[in-house]
Short mmCIF file of N, CA and C and ligand atoms in Angstrom, two decimals:
data_model
loop_
_atom_site.label_atom_id
_atom_site.label_comp_id
_atom_site.label_asym_id
_atom_site.label_seq_id
_atom_site.Cartn_x
_atom_site.Cartn_y
_atom_site.Cartn_z
N UNK A 1 48.55 -25.95 45.24
CA UNK A 1 48.65 -24.51 45.04
C UNK A 1 47.82 -23.76 46.08
N UNK A 2 48.40 -22.66 46.57
CA UNK A 2 47.68 -21.87 47.56
C UNK A 2 46.41 -21.31 46.94
N UNK A 3 45.39 -21.08 47.77
CA UNK A 3 44.12 -20.61 47.24
C UNK A 3 44.24 -19.17 46.75
N UNK A 4 45.21 -18.40 47.24
CA UNK A 4 45.32 -17.01 46.79
C UNK A 4 46.14 -16.93 45.49
N UNK A 5 45.43 -16.61 44.41
CA UNK A 5 46.05 -16.69 43.08
C UNK A 5 46.51 -15.35 42.52
N UNK A 6 46.45 -14.28 43.32
CA UNK A 6 46.77 -12.95 42.78
C UNK A 6 48.16 -12.94 42.12
N UNK A 7 49.16 -13.40 42.85
CA UNK A 7 50.53 -13.35 42.32
C UNK A 7 50.70 -14.30 41.14
N UNK A 8 50.07 -15.46 41.20
CA UNK A 8 50.14 -16.42 40.08
C UNK A 8 49.60 -15.78 38.80
N UNK A 9 48.46 -15.11 38.92
CA UNK A 9 47.83 -14.53 37.73
C UNK A 9 48.64 -13.38 37.15
N UNK A 10 49.28 -12.62 38.02
CA UNK A 10 50.02 -11.45 37.56
C UNK A 10 51.09 -11.81 36.53
N UNK A 11 51.65 -13.03 36.65
CA UNK A 11 52.74 -13.40 35.73
C UNK A 11 52.29 -14.38 34.64
N UNK A 12 51.00 -14.63 34.54
CA UNK A 12 50.55 -15.65 33.57
C UNK A 12 50.49 -15.17 32.13
N UNK A 13 50.06 -13.94 31.91
CA UNK A 13 49.97 -13.44 30.54
C UNK A 13 50.70 -12.11 30.44
N UNK A 14 51.28 -11.88 29.28
CA UNK A 14 51.97 -10.63 29.05
C UNK A 14 51.06 -9.70 28.25
N UNK A 15 50.65 -8.61 28.87
CA UNK A 15 49.70 -7.70 28.22
C UNK A 15 50.40 -6.53 27.53
N UNK A 16 51.74 -6.62 27.42
CA UNK A 16 52.47 -5.51 26.82
C UNK A 16 52.00 -5.27 25.38
N UNK A 17 51.67 -4.05 25.06
CA UNK A 17 51.24 -3.71 23.70
C UNK A 17 49.83 -4.15 23.37
N UNK A 18 49.12 -4.70 24.36
CA UNK A 18 47.75 -5.19 24.12
C UNK A 18 46.78 -4.11 24.59
N UNK A 19 45.85 -3.71 23.72
CA UNK A 19 44.92 -2.64 24.14
C UNK A 19 43.63 -3.21 24.70
N UNK A 20 43.19 -4.37 24.22
CA UNK A 20 41.98 -4.98 24.78
C UNK A 20 42.01 -6.49 24.65
N UNK A 21 41.27 -7.13 25.54
CA UNK A 21 41.26 -8.60 25.63
C UNK A 21 39.83 -9.04 25.88
N UNK A 22 39.44 -10.15 25.31
CA UNK A 22 38.13 -10.72 25.62
C UNK A 22 38.23 -11.53 26.91
N UNK A 23 37.27 -11.32 27.79
CA UNK A 23 37.18 -12.11 29.02
C UNK A 23 35.85 -12.84 28.97
N UNK A 24 35.88 -14.16 29.20
CA UNK A 24 34.65 -14.95 29.22
C UNK A 24 34.22 -15.17 30.67
N UNK A 25 32.97 -14.81 30.98
CA UNK A 25 32.42 -15.03 32.32
C UNK A 25 31.32 -16.06 32.27
N UNK A 26 31.33 -16.98 33.22
CA UNK A 26 30.32 -18.06 33.23
C UNK A 26 29.63 -18.18 34.58
N UNK A 27 30.06 -17.39 35.56
CA UNK A 27 29.48 -17.44 36.91
C UNK A 27 29.05 -16.04 37.29
N UNK A 28 29.56 -15.56 38.42
CA UNK A 28 29.14 -14.22 38.87
C UNK A 28 29.56 -13.14 37.88
N UNK A 29 30.55 -13.44 37.05
CA UNK A 29 30.98 -12.43 36.07
C UNK A 29 29.89 -12.16 35.04
N UNK A 30 28.89 -13.02 34.96
CA UNK A 30 27.77 -12.74 34.04
C UNK A 30 26.89 -11.61 34.61
N UNK A 31 26.63 -11.67 35.93
CA UNK A 31 25.62 -10.75 36.45
C UNK A 31 26.17 -9.66 37.38
N UNK A 32 27.38 -9.86 37.88
CA UNK A 32 27.94 -8.81 38.74
C UNK A 32 29.07 -8.13 37.98
N UNK A 33 28.72 -7.05 37.33
CA UNK A 33 29.68 -6.40 36.44
C UNK A 33 30.20 -5.14 37.12
N UNK A 34 31.18 -5.33 37.99
CA UNK A 34 31.75 -4.22 38.76
C UNK A 34 33.07 -3.77 38.14
N UNK A 35 33.12 -3.81 36.81
CA UNK A 35 34.34 -3.43 36.09
C UNK A 35 33.91 -2.77 34.77
N UNK A 36 34.82 -2.02 34.20
CA UNK A 36 34.49 -1.34 32.94
C UNK A 36 34.77 -2.27 31.77
N UNK A 37 33.93 -2.17 30.75
CA UNK A 37 34.21 -2.97 29.54
C UNK A 37 33.95 -2.12 28.31
N UNK A 38 34.56 -2.54 27.21
CA UNK A 38 34.43 -1.78 25.97
C UNK A 38 33.28 -2.32 25.13
N UNK A 39 32.97 -3.59 25.33
CA UNK A 39 31.95 -4.27 24.54
C UNK A 39 31.54 -5.52 25.31
N UNK A 40 30.29 -5.94 25.14
CA UNK A 40 29.81 -7.15 25.84
C UNK A 40 28.96 -7.97 24.87
N UNK A 41 29.24 -9.27 24.79
CA UNK A 41 28.48 -10.13 23.87
C UNK A 41 28.32 -11.52 24.46
N UNK A 42 27.12 -12.13 24.37
CA UNK A 42 26.97 -13.52 24.78
C UNK A 42 27.92 -14.39 23.97
N UNK A 43 28.47 -15.40 24.60
CA UNK A 43 29.43 -16.28 23.91
C UNK A 43 29.38 -17.67 24.53
N UNK A 44 30.04 -18.60 23.85
CA UNK A 44 30.11 -19.99 24.32
C UNK A 44 31.57 -20.43 24.26
N UNK A 45 31.98 -21.25 25.23
CA UNK A 45 33.27 -21.93 25.07
C UNK A 45 33.01 -23.43 25.07
N UNK A 46 33.80 -24.14 24.29
CA UNK A 46 33.57 -25.57 24.11
C UNK A 46 34.58 -26.40 24.90
N UNK A 47 34.11 -27.58 25.35
CA UNK A 47 35.01 -28.50 26.06
C UNK A 47 35.01 -28.30 27.57
N UNK A 48 34.08 -27.49 28.06
CA UNK A 48 34.03 -27.20 29.50
C UNK A 48 32.60 -27.25 30.02
N UNK A 49 32.45 -27.65 31.27
CA UNK A 49 31.15 -27.70 31.92
C UNK A 49 31.19 -26.93 33.24
N UNK A 50 30.11 -26.19 33.53
CA UNK A 50 30.02 -25.42 34.78
C UNK A 50 29.68 -26.36 35.94
N UNK A 51 30.40 -26.21 37.06
CA UNK A 51 30.13 -27.04 38.24
C UNK A 51 30.30 -26.23 39.52
N UNK A 52 29.43 -26.45 40.49
CA UNK A 52 29.56 -25.80 41.81
C UNK A 52 30.55 -26.60 42.66
N UNK A 53 31.77 -26.63 42.21
CA UNK A 53 32.78 -27.47 42.86
C UNK A 53 33.89 -26.67 43.55
N UNK A 54 33.78 -25.34 43.51
CA UNK A 54 34.83 -24.53 44.12
C UNK A 54 34.33 -23.95 45.44
N UNK A 55 35.15 -24.03 46.46
CA UNK A 55 34.78 -23.46 47.75
C UNK A 55 34.95 -21.95 47.73
N UNK A 56 34.06 -21.25 48.43
CA UNK A 56 34.20 -19.79 48.55
C UNK A 56 34.34 -19.43 50.02
N UNK A 57 35.54 -18.94 50.36
CA UNK A 57 35.81 -18.53 51.74
C UNK A 57 35.74 -17.03 51.89
N UNK A 58 35.79 -16.33 50.74
CA UNK A 58 35.98 -14.89 50.79
C UNK A 58 34.78 -14.10 50.30
N UNK A 59 33.89 -14.70 49.53
CA UNK A 59 32.75 -13.97 48.98
C UNK A 59 31.42 -14.51 49.49
N UNK A 60 31.20 -15.81 49.31
CA UNK A 60 29.89 -16.40 49.61
C UNK A 60 29.96 -17.43 50.72
N UNK A 61 30.97 -17.31 51.56
CA UNK A 61 31.15 -18.20 52.68
C UNK A 61 32.29 -17.66 53.53
N UNK A 62 32.71 -18.43 54.49
CA UNK A 62 33.81 -18.05 55.36
C UNK A 62 34.77 -19.24 55.45
N UNK A 63 35.98 -19.04 55.98
CA UNK A 63 36.89 -20.19 56.11
C UNK A 63 36.26 -21.31 56.96
N UNK A 64 35.45 -20.95 57.94
CA UNK A 64 34.81 -21.96 58.81
C UNK A 64 33.66 -22.65 58.10
N UNK A 65 32.93 -21.90 57.30
CA UNK A 65 31.76 -22.46 56.60
C UNK A 65 31.77 -21.99 55.14
N UNK A 66 32.63 -22.61 54.32
CA UNK A 66 32.75 -22.17 52.94
C UNK A 66 31.46 -22.37 52.15
N UNK A 67 31.21 -21.46 51.24
CA UNK A 67 30.11 -21.65 50.30
C UNK A 67 30.62 -22.41 49.08
N UNK A 68 29.75 -22.54 48.09
CA UNK A 68 30.15 -23.20 46.83
C UNK A 68 29.84 -22.28 45.67
N UNK A 69 30.84 -22.12 44.80
CA UNK A 69 30.68 -21.29 43.61
C UNK A 69 31.14 -22.09 42.40
N UNK A 70 30.91 -21.54 41.21
CA UNK A 70 31.19 -22.37 40.03
C UNK A 70 32.63 -22.26 39.55
N UNK A 71 33.06 -23.38 38.98
CA UNK A 71 34.29 -23.42 38.20
C UNK A 71 33.97 -24.21 36.94
N UNK A 72 34.97 -24.40 36.08
CA UNK A 72 34.75 -25.19 34.86
C UNK A 72 35.54 -26.48 34.94
N UNK A 73 34.92 -27.55 34.49
CA UNK A 73 35.52 -28.88 34.48
C UNK A 73 35.61 -29.32 33.02
N UNK A 74 36.75 -29.89 32.64
CA UNK A 74 36.93 -30.34 31.24
C UNK A 74 35.91 -31.40 30.89
N UNK A 75 35.29 -31.26 29.75
CA UNK A 75 34.31 -32.23 29.29
C UNK A 75 34.24 -32.09 27.76
N UNK A 76 34.89 -33.03 27.05
CA UNK A 76 35.15 -32.86 25.62
C UNK A 76 33.95 -32.43 24.78
N UNK A 77 32.75 -32.95 25.03
CA UNK A 77 31.63 -32.62 24.14
C UNK A 77 30.72 -31.52 24.68
N UNK A 78 31.12 -30.92 25.78
CA UNK A 78 30.25 -29.93 26.41
C UNK A 78 30.47 -28.53 25.83
N UNK A 79 29.46 -27.68 26.05
CA UNK A 79 29.58 -26.27 25.69
C UNK A 79 29.05 -25.47 26.87
N UNK A 80 29.72 -24.39 27.19
CA UNK A 80 29.30 -23.55 28.32
C UNK A 80 29.00 -22.15 27.80
N UNK A 81 27.78 -21.71 28.03
CA UNK A 81 27.37 -20.37 27.59
C UNK A 81 27.65 -19.35 28.67
N UNK A 82 28.01 -18.16 28.28
CA UNK A 82 28.26 -17.11 29.26
C UNK A 82 28.28 -15.75 28.58
N UNK A 83 28.93 -14.82 29.22
CA UNK A 83 29.01 -13.46 28.68
C UNK A 83 30.48 -13.10 28.46
N UNK A 84 30.76 -12.58 27.27
CA UNK A 84 32.13 -12.15 26.97
C UNK A 84 32.19 -10.62 27.04
N UNK A 85 33.27 -10.14 27.63
CA UNK A 85 33.49 -8.69 27.77
C UNK A 85 34.83 -8.36 27.13
N UNK A 86 34.86 -7.33 26.31
CA UNK A 86 36.16 -6.87 25.81
C UNK A 86 36.63 -5.79 26.78
N UNK A 87 37.75 -6.07 27.43
CA UNK A 87 38.21 -5.18 28.51
C UNK A 87 39.64 -4.72 28.24
N UNK A 88 40.00 -3.64 28.89
CA UNK A 88 41.40 -3.22 28.80
C UNK A 88 42.19 -4.01 29.84
N UNK A 89 43.47 -4.29 29.59
CA UNK A 89 44.24 -5.14 30.50
C UNK A 89 44.23 -4.68 31.95
N UNK A 90 44.08 -3.39 32.18
CA UNK A 90 44.12 -2.88 33.57
C UNK A 90 42.97 -3.43 34.41
N UNK A 91 41.91 -3.86 33.76
CA UNK A 91 40.75 -4.42 34.48
C UNK A 91 41.14 -5.67 35.28
N UNK A 92 42.18 -6.37 34.82
CA UNK A 92 42.58 -7.59 35.52
C UNK A 92 43.18 -7.31 36.90
N UNK A 93 43.65 -6.07 37.11
CA UNK A 93 44.16 -5.74 38.46
C UNK A 93 43.02 -5.89 39.47
N UNK A 94 41.85 -5.45 39.11
CA UNK A 94 40.67 -5.59 39.98
C UNK A 94 40.17 -7.04 39.98
N UNK A 95 40.04 -7.62 38.79
CA UNK A 95 39.44 -8.97 38.72
C UNK A 95 40.31 -10.04 39.37
N UNK A 96 41.63 -9.88 39.30
CA UNK A 96 42.50 -10.86 39.95
C UNK A 96 42.28 -10.88 41.46
N UNK A 97 41.95 -9.72 42.02
CA UNK A 97 41.65 -9.66 43.47
C UNK A 97 40.28 -10.29 43.72
N UNK A 98 39.32 -9.92 42.90
CA UNK A 98 37.97 -10.49 43.06
C UNK A 98 37.98 -12.02 42.93
N UNK A 99 38.76 -12.55 42.00
CA UNK A 99 38.76 -13.99 41.71
C UNK A 99 39.93 -14.71 42.40
N UNK A 100 40.44 -14.12 43.45
CA UNK A 100 41.70 -14.62 44.04
C UNK A 100 41.60 -15.97 44.73
N UNK A 101 40.39 -16.38 45.07
CA UNK A 101 40.27 -17.62 45.86
C UNK A 101 40.33 -18.87 44.97
N UNK A 102 41.48 -19.05 44.32
CA UNK A 102 41.70 -20.30 43.58
C UNK A 102 41.62 -20.20 42.07
N UNK A 103 41.19 -19.06 41.53
CA UNK A 103 40.99 -18.97 40.07
C UNK A 103 42.26 -18.49 39.36
N UNK A 104 42.60 -19.19 38.27
CA UNK A 104 43.70 -18.77 37.41
C UNK A 104 43.14 -18.39 36.04
N UNK A 105 43.83 -17.48 35.38
CA UNK A 105 43.38 -17.08 34.03
C UNK A 105 43.93 -18.05 32.99
N UNK A 106 43.05 -18.60 32.17
CA UNK A 106 43.45 -19.50 31.09
C UNK A 106 43.03 -18.90 29.75
N UNK A 107 43.81 -19.20 28.71
CA UNK A 107 43.45 -18.78 27.36
C UNK A 107 42.38 -19.72 26.83
N UNK A 108 41.43 -19.18 26.08
CA UNK A 108 40.36 -20.01 25.53
C UNK A 108 39.84 -19.39 24.24
N UNK A 109 39.16 -20.20 23.45
CA UNK A 109 38.53 -19.68 22.23
C UNK A 109 37.06 -19.46 22.49
N UNK A 110 36.59 -18.26 22.20
CA UNK A 110 35.19 -17.91 22.40
C UNK A 110 34.46 -18.01 21.06
N UNK A 111 33.23 -18.49 21.11
CA UNK A 111 32.39 -18.49 19.91
C UNK A 111 31.21 -17.57 20.18
N UNK A 112 31.02 -16.59 19.32
CA UNK A 112 29.91 -15.66 19.49
C UNK A 112 28.66 -16.21 18.80
N UNK A 113 27.53 -15.54 19.07
CA UNK A 113 26.26 -16.06 18.56
C UNK A 113 26.18 -16.08 17.04
N UNK A 114 26.96 -15.22 16.36
CA UNK A 114 26.94 -15.23 14.90
C UNK A 114 27.94 -16.23 14.31
N UNK A 115 28.56 -17.05 15.19
CA UNK A 115 29.48 -18.09 14.72
C UNK A 115 30.92 -17.64 14.61
N UNK A 116 31.19 -16.35 14.82
CA UNK A 116 32.58 -15.89 14.73
C UNK A 116 33.32 -16.25 16.03
N UNK A 117 34.64 -16.25 15.95
CA UNK A 117 35.47 -16.67 17.08
C UNK A 117 36.43 -15.56 17.50
N UNK A 118 36.88 -15.65 18.75
CA UNK A 118 37.94 -14.75 19.23
C UNK A 118 38.70 -15.48 20.33
N UNK A 119 39.95 -15.13 20.49
CA UNK A 119 40.73 -15.67 21.61
C UNK A 119 40.48 -14.79 22.83
N UNK A 120 40.43 -15.41 23.99
CA UNK A 120 40.19 -14.63 25.19
C UNK A 120 40.71 -15.35 26.42
N UNK A 121 40.32 -14.84 27.58
CA UNK A 121 40.74 -15.43 28.85
C UNK A 121 39.52 -15.81 29.66
N UNK A 122 39.71 -16.80 30.53
CA UNK A 122 38.63 -17.23 31.42
C UNK A 122 39.25 -17.61 32.75
N UNK A 123 38.58 -17.28 33.85
CA UNK A 123 39.07 -17.67 35.18
C UNK A 123 38.55 -19.07 35.51
N UNK A 124 39.47 -19.98 35.78
CA UNK A 124 39.08 -21.35 36.15
C UNK A 124 39.79 -21.73 37.45
N UNK A 125 39.05 -22.36 38.36
CA UNK A 125 39.65 -22.87 39.60
C UNK A 125 39.87 -24.37 39.39
N UNK A 126 41.12 -24.75 39.23
CA UNK A 126 41.42 -26.16 38.94
C UNK A 126 41.48 -26.97 40.24
N UNK A 127 41.45 -28.28 40.08
CA UNK A 127 41.29 -29.11 41.29
C UNK A 127 42.50 -29.11 42.21
N UNK A 128 43.62 -28.55 41.76
CA UNK A 128 44.80 -28.52 42.64
C UNK A 128 44.85 -27.28 43.53
N UNK A 129 43.77 -26.46 43.52
CA UNK A 129 43.81 -25.31 44.44
C UNK A 129 43.18 -25.72 45.78
N UNK A 130 43.67 -25.09 46.83
CA UNK A 130 43.29 -25.51 48.20
C UNK A 130 41.80 -25.38 48.50
N UNK A 131 41.13 -24.49 47.77
CA UNK A 131 39.71 -24.26 48.06
C UNK A 131 38.78 -25.16 47.23
N UNK A 132 39.37 -26.03 46.39
CA UNK A 132 38.55 -26.89 45.55
C UNK A 132 37.81 -27.92 46.40
N UNK A 133 36.51 -28.08 46.15
CA UNK A 133 35.72 -29.03 46.94
C UNK A 133 35.33 -30.26 46.13
N UNK A 134 35.12 -30.10 44.84
CA UNK A 134 34.81 -31.25 43.98
C UNK A 134 33.36 -31.68 44.04
N UNK A 135 33.15 -32.85 43.50
CA UNK A 135 31.80 -33.38 43.33
C UNK A 135 31.11 -33.68 44.66
N UNK A 136 29.82 -33.45 44.68
CA UNK A 136 28.94 -33.91 45.78
C UNK A 136 27.56 -34.03 45.15
N UNK A 137 26.67 -34.83 45.74
CA UNK A 137 25.32 -34.91 45.20
C UNK A 137 24.66 -33.53 45.19
N UNK A 138 23.76 -33.32 44.20
CA UNK A 138 23.10 -32.01 44.06
C UNK A 138 22.46 -31.54 45.37
N UNK A 139 21.77 -32.47 46.04
CA UNK A 139 21.05 -32.08 47.27
C UNK A 139 22.02 -31.61 48.35
N UNK A 140 23.19 -32.24 48.39
CA UNK A 140 24.19 -31.84 49.39
C UNK A 140 24.79 -30.47 49.05
N UNK A 141 25.05 -30.27 47.77
CA UNK A 141 25.56 -28.96 47.33
C UNK A 141 24.53 -27.89 47.68
N UNK A 142 23.26 -28.20 47.42
CA UNK A 142 22.18 -27.24 47.70
C UNK A 142 22.12 -26.92 49.19
N UNK A 143 22.28 -27.93 50.03
CA UNK A 143 22.24 -27.71 51.49
C UNK A 143 23.38 -26.78 51.91
N UNK A 144 24.56 -27.06 51.35
CA UNK A 144 25.73 -26.23 51.71
C UNK A 144 25.51 -24.78 51.26
N UNK A 145 24.96 -24.61 50.06
CA UNK A 145 24.72 -23.27 49.54
C UNK A 145 23.66 -22.55 50.39
N UNK A 146 22.62 -23.27 50.75
CA UNK A 146 21.53 -22.65 51.54
C UNK A 146 22.03 -22.18 52.90
N UNK A 147 23.09 -22.83 53.42
CA UNK A 147 23.54 -22.51 54.77
C UNK A 147 24.73 -21.57 54.81
N UNK A 148 25.23 -21.14 53.65
CA UNK A 148 26.47 -20.34 53.64
C UNK A 148 26.19 -18.88 53.30
N UNK A 149 26.97 -18.04 53.94
CA UNK A 149 26.91 -16.62 53.62
C UNK A 149 28.28 -16.01 53.87
N UNK A 150 28.62 -14.98 53.13
CA UNK A 150 29.96 -14.38 53.27
C UNK A 150 29.90 -12.89 53.02
N UNK A 151 31.07 -12.24 52.91
CA UNK A 151 31.11 -10.79 52.75
C UNK A 151 30.34 -10.28 51.52
N UNK A 152 30.20 -11.09 50.48
CA UNK A 152 29.46 -10.63 49.29
C UNK A 152 27.97 -10.95 49.37
N UNK A 153 27.56 -11.64 50.44
CA UNK A 153 26.14 -11.95 50.61
C UNK A 153 25.88 -13.45 50.66
N UNK A 154 24.59 -13.83 50.72
CA UNK A 154 24.24 -15.24 50.84
C UNK A 154 24.66 -16.02 49.60
N UNK A 155 25.12 -17.23 49.83
CA UNK A 155 25.52 -18.10 48.73
C UNK A 155 24.30 -18.41 47.83
N UNK A 156 23.11 -18.47 48.44
CA UNK A 156 21.91 -18.77 47.64
C UNK A 156 21.64 -17.65 46.63
N UNK A 157 21.99 -16.43 46.99
CA UNK A 157 21.79 -15.31 46.05
C UNK A 157 22.68 -15.51 44.81
N UNK A 158 23.92 -15.95 45.03
CA UNK A 158 24.84 -16.24 43.92
C UNK A 158 24.20 -17.26 42.98
N UNK A 159 23.68 -18.34 43.58
CA UNK A 159 23.06 -19.41 42.78
C UNK A 159 21.84 -18.91 42.02
N UNK A 160 20.95 -18.22 42.73
CA UNK A 160 19.67 -17.81 42.11
C UNK A 160 19.90 -16.76 41.02
N UNK A 161 20.83 -15.85 41.26
CA UNK A 161 21.11 -14.83 40.23
C UNK A 161 21.78 -15.47 39.02
N UNK A 162 22.63 -16.46 39.27
CA UNK A 162 23.26 -17.15 38.14
C UNK A 162 22.22 -17.90 37.32
N UNK A 163 21.34 -18.63 38.01
CA UNK A 163 20.31 -19.39 37.30
C UNK A 163 19.44 -18.46 36.45
N UNK A 164 19.07 -17.34 37.04
CA UNK A 164 18.26 -16.33 36.32
C UNK A 164 19.01 -15.82 35.08
N UNK A 165 20.30 -15.54 35.24
CA UNK A 165 21.10 -15.03 34.12
C UNK A 165 21.23 -16.08 33.03
N UNK A 166 21.38 -17.34 33.43
CA UNK A 166 21.53 -18.39 32.42
C UNK A 166 20.24 -18.54 31.62
N UNK A 167 19.10 -18.39 32.31
CA UNK A 167 17.82 -18.45 31.59
C UNK A 167 17.73 -17.30 30.58
N UNK A 168 18.15 -16.12 31.00
CA UNK A 168 18.11 -14.97 30.06
C UNK A 168 19.02 -15.21 28.86
N UNK A 169 20.13 -15.91 29.09
CA UNK A 169 21.06 -16.19 27.99
C UNK A 169 20.59 -17.36 27.13
N UNK A 170 19.54 -18.06 27.60
CA UNK A 170 19.05 -19.22 26.87
C UNK A 170 19.93 -20.44 27.07
N UNK A 171 20.62 -20.49 28.21
CA UNK A 171 21.49 -21.64 28.49
C UNK A 171 20.72 -22.67 29.30
N UNK A 172 20.89 -23.94 28.93
CA UNK A 172 20.29 -24.97 29.77
C UNK A 172 21.45 -25.63 30.49
N UNK A 173 21.58 -25.31 31.76
CA UNK A 173 22.67 -25.88 32.56
C UNK A 173 22.02 -26.78 33.60
N UNK A 174 21.82 -28.06 33.28
CA UNK A 174 21.08 -28.95 34.17
C UNK A 174 21.63 -28.96 35.60
N UNK A 175 22.94 -28.88 35.73
CA UNK A 175 23.59 -28.90 37.05
C UNK A 175 23.12 -27.70 37.89
N UNK A 176 23.21 -26.49 37.33
CA UNK A 176 22.79 -25.28 38.06
C UNK A 176 21.30 -25.33 38.37
N UNK A 177 20.49 -25.72 37.38
CA UNK A 177 19.05 -25.71 37.58
C UNK A 177 18.60 -26.78 38.59
N UNK A 178 19.30 -27.89 38.63
CA UNK A 178 18.94 -28.94 39.61
C UNK A 178 19.22 -28.44 41.03
N UNK A 179 20.36 -27.80 41.21
CA UNK A 179 20.70 -27.29 42.55
C UNK A 179 19.75 -26.15 42.92
N UNK A 180 19.43 -25.31 41.95
CA UNK A 180 18.47 -24.21 42.20
C UNK A 180 17.14 -24.79 42.68
N UNK A 181 16.70 -25.86 42.03
CA UNK A 181 15.39 -26.39 42.40
C UNK A 181 15.41 -27.01 43.81
N UNK A 182 16.53 -27.63 44.20
CA UNK A 182 16.66 -28.12 45.59
C UNK A 182 16.59 -26.96 46.59
N UNK A 183 17.32 -25.89 46.27
CA UNK A 183 17.37 -24.75 47.20
C UNK A 183 15.98 -24.10 47.30
N UNK A 184 15.31 -23.95 46.16
CA UNK A 184 13.98 -23.32 46.17
C UNK A 184 12.98 -24.17 46.93
N UNK A 185 13.03 -25.50 46.74
CA UNK A 185 12.01 -26.30 47.46
C UNK A 185 12.31 -26.35 48.95
N UNK A 186 13.59 -26.34 49.31
CA UNK A 186 13.92 -26.33 50.75
C UNK A 186 13.44 -25.02 51.39
N UNK A 187 13.48 -23.95 50.61
CA UNK A 187 13.05 -22.64 51.14
C UNK A 187 11.54 -22.47 51.06
N UNK A 188 10.88 -23.48 50.49
CA UNK A 188 9.41 -23.43 50.39
C UNK A 188 8.93 -22.46 49.35
N UNK A 189 9.78 -22.16 48.33
CA UNK A 189 9.33 -21.21 47.31
C UNK A 189 9.30 -21.89 45.95
N UNK A 190 8.83 -23.11 45.92
CA UNK A 190 8.67 -23.84 44.65
C UNK A 190 7.57 -23.19 43.83
N UNK A 191 7.84 -22.98 42.55
CA UNK A 191 6.77 -22.41 41.71
C UNK A 191 6.40 -23.39 40.63
C1 LIG B 1 33.19 -16.39 36.33
O1 LIG B 1 32.13 -15.87 36.66
O2 LIG B 1 33.55 -16.41 35.13
C2 LIG B 1 34.13 -16.97 37.33
C3 LIG B 1 33.50 -17.52 38.55
C4 LIG B 1 32.79 -16.53 39.40
O3 LIG B 1 33.34 -15.46 39.70
O4 LIG B 1 31.66 -16.79 39.82
#
C-alpha cells in the first residue's frame, strides 16, 4: 500500500448521520491537539502495543532521512493508554492529512478510567505500508531519532514530548521510556 493514505481513509467509514465520534490518540495526538474536540478523556485500548516502528518522511524526518514515530502492533495481552477525544466527523478531513504517511483509521473499543466503554477510531500504520520500518534494537531506534528532523521539528522532540505525556497519563510504556533514556544519555542530559 502506498504511504499516502488520504484517499484510503476517506472511504473507510461512513459518517452519514453521525454527529460525533471518539478518536483514540496514543502518539502525537496525545500532546499536539491542533483540532477541535467536544470532550477529552484518558482511555485505554486492549490488544495493542505502542512501537516506534513507523517511518516519518513528512513530519519528523525527510524521504532521505526518515524519522521514527509510533504505531500500534497487535499484542493479545497488552494495553495501550492514551487520550480519547470526542470529535465531529469533519475533524477527520484535517487529521487524515496530518496522519497521511501510512496511517489508516481502524475501529476499536475504548475503555475509560471509570471502566465504561465506547466504540471509536484509531490511526494505525500497518506493516504493509511503504513507510513501515519495523523492529530495530532500542539503541538503533534512538540513534535514528536523535539524527532526524523534518517539517514538524526534531524527531527527538516527538519522543520526549510523548514520554512526558505518557508519564502524566500514568502509563508505563517500557519501549518508549527505554528509547527516551538512550536519547537522553547520548545528548548528555541524563538525570
Ligand atoms: C496517534 O497519535 O494516535 C497516531 C500517531 C501519531 O500521530 O503520532
